[in-house]
PDB file of C-alpha atoms in Angstrom:
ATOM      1  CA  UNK V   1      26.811 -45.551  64.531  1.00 63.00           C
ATOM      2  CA  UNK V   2      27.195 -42.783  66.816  1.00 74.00           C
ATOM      3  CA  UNK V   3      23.876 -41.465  68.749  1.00 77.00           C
ATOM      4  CA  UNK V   4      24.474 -38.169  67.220  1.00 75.00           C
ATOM      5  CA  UNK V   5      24.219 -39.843  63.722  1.00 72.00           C
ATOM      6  CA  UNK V   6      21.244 -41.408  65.205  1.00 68.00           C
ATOM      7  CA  UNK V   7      19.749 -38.737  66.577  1.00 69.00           C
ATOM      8  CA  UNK V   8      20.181 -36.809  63.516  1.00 68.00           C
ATOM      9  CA  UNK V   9      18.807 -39.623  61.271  1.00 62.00           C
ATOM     10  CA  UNK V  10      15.604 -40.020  63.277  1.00 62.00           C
ATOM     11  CA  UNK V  11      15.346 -35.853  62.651  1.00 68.00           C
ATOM     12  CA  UNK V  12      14.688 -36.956  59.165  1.00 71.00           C
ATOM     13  CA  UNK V  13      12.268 -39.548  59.407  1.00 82.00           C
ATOM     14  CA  UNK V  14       8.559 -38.772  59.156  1.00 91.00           C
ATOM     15  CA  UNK V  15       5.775 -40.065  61.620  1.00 94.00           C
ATOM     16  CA  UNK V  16       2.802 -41.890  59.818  1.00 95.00           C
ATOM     17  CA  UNK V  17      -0.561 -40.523  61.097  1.00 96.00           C
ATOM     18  CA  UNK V  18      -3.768 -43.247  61.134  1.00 95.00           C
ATOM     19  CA  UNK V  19      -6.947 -41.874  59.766  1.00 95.00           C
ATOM     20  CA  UNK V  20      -8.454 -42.374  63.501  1.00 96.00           C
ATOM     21  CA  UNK V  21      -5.825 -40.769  64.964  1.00 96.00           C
ATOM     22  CA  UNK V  22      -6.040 -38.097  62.488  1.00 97.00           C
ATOM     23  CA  UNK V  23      -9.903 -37.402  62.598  1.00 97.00           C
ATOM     24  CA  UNK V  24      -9.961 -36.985  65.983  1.00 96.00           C
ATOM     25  CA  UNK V  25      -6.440 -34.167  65.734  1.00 94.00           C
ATOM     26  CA  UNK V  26      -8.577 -32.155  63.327  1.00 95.00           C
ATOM     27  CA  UNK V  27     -11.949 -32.694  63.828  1.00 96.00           C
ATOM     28  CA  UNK V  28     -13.896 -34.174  61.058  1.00 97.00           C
ATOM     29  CA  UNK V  29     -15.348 -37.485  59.538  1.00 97.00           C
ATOM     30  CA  UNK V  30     -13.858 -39.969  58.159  1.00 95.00           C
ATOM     31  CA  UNK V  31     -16.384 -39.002  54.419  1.00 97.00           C
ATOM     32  CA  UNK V  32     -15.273 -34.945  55.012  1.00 97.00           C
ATOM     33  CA  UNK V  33     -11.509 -35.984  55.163  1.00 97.00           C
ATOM     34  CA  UNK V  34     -12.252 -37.833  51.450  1.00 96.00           C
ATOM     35  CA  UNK V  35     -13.762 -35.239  50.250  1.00 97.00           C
ATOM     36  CA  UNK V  36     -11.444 -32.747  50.903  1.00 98.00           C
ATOM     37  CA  UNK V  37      -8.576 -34.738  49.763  1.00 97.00           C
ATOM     38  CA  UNK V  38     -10.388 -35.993  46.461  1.00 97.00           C
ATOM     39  CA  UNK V  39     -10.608 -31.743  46.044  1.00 98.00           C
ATOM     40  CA  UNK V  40      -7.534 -31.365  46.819  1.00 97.00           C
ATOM     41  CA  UNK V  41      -7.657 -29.277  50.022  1.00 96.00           C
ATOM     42  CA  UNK V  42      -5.788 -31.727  52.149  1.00 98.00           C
ATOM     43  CA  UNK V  43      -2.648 -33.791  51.606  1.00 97.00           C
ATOM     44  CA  UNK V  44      -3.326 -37.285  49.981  1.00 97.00           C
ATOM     45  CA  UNK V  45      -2.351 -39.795  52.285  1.00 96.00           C
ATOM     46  CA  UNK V  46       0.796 -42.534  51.959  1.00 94.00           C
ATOM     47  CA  UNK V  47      -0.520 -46.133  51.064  1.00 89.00           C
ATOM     48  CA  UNK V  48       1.228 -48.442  53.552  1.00 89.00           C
ATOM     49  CA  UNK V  49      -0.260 -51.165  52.934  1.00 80.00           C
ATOM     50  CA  UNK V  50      -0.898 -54.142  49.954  1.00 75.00           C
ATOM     51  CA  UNK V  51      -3.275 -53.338  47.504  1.00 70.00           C
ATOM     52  CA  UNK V  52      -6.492 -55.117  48.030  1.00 67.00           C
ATOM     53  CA  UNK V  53      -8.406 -57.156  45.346  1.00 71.00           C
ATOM     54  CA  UNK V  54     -10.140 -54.948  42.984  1.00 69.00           C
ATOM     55  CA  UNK V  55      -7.520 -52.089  42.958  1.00 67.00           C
ATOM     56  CA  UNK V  56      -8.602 -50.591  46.148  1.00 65.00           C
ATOM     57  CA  UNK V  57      -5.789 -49.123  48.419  1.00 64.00           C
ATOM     58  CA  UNK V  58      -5.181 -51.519  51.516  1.00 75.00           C
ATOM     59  CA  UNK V  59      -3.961 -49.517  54.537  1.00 88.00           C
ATOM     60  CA  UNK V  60      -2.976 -45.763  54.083  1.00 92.00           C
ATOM     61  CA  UNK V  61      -1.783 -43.233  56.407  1.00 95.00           C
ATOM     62  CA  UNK V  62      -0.774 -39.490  56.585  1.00 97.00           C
ATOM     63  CA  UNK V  63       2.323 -38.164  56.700  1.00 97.00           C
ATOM     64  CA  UNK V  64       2.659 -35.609  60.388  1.00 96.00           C
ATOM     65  CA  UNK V  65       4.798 -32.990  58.143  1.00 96.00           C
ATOM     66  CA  UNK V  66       2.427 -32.492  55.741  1.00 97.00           C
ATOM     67  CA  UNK V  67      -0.361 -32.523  57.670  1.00 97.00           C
ATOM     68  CA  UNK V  68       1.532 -30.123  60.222  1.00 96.00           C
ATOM     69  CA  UNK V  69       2.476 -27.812  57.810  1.00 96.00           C
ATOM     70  CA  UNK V  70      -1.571 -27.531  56.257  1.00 96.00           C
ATOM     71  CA  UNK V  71      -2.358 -26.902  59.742  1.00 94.00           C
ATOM     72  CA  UNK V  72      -0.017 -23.923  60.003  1.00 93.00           C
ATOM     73  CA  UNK V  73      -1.241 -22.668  56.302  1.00 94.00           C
ATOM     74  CA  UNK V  74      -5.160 -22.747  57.935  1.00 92.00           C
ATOM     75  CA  UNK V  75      -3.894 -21.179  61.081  1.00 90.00           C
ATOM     76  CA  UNK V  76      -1.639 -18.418  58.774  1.00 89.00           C
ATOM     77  CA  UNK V  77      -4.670 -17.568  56.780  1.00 90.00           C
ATOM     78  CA  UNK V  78      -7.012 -17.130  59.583  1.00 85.00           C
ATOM     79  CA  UNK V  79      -8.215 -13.269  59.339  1.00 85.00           C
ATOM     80  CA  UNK V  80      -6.859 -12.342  62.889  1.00 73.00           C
ATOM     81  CA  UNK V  81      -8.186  -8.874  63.977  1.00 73.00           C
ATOM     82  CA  UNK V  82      -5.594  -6.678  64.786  1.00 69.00           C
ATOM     83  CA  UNK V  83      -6.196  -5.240  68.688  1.00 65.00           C
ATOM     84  CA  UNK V  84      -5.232  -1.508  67.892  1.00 67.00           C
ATOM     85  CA  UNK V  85      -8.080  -1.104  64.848  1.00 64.00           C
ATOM     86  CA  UNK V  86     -10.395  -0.158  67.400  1.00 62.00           C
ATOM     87  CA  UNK V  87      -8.109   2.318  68.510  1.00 63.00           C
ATOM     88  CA  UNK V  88      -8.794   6.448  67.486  1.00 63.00           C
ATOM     89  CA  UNK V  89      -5.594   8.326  69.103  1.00 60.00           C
ATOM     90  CA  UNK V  90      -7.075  11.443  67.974  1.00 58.00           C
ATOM     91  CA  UNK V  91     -10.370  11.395  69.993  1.00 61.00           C
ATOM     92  CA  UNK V  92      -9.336   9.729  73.014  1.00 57.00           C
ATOM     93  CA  UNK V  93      -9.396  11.824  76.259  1.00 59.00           C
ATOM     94  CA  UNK V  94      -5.805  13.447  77.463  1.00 55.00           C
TER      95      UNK V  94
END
C-alpha cells in the first residue's frame, strides 16, 4: 500500500475518547455525562468492550467526531454579542 493510501485511510478512521479523558476535555462528572446522554443532549458512547454479566455494558468509549462536532454546535449556539450594538453613529461627536 502506498503511504498516500495510508495516509488517506487513517483520514477516515475515528479516535475513541475514554470517559476520563473525556470528563476532564469538557468539564463535568462522570453522573452529569449520564445524565445528559440518557436525555439525549450528548452523543451515546461506542461499547468497546464484552458485555458484562447481567447485561451491563463492559468498556465504552466516545467517538472524537461526534463529540467534536457537539462541541462546535454548543460553541455555534453561544449568544455572542455583537461589538458594534453599542454603537449610535448618529450621536457620536464629529
Amino acid at each position: 500500500m502506498s503511504r498516500a493510501r495510508a495516509r488517506e485511510i487513517a483520514k477516515t478512521v475515528d479516535t475513541f475518547l475514554h470517559p476520563d479523558d473525556l470528563m476532564r476535555a469538557i468539564g463535568v462528572s462522570r453522573n452529569t455525562l449520564d445524565n445528559w446522554v440518557a436525555a439525549g443532549h450528548f452523543p451515546a458512547p461506542v461499547e468497546i468492550g464484552m458485555t458484562r454479566a447481567g447485561g451491563y455494558a463492559g468498556r465504552v468509549a466516545w467517538l472524537k467526531s461526534e463529540v467534536d462536532a457537539w462541541i462546535l454546535a454548543r460553541a455555534a449556539a453561544r449568544p455572542v454579542p455583537n461589538p458594534l450594538a453599542a454603537f449610535d453613529g448618529a450621536n457620536q461627536p464629529a
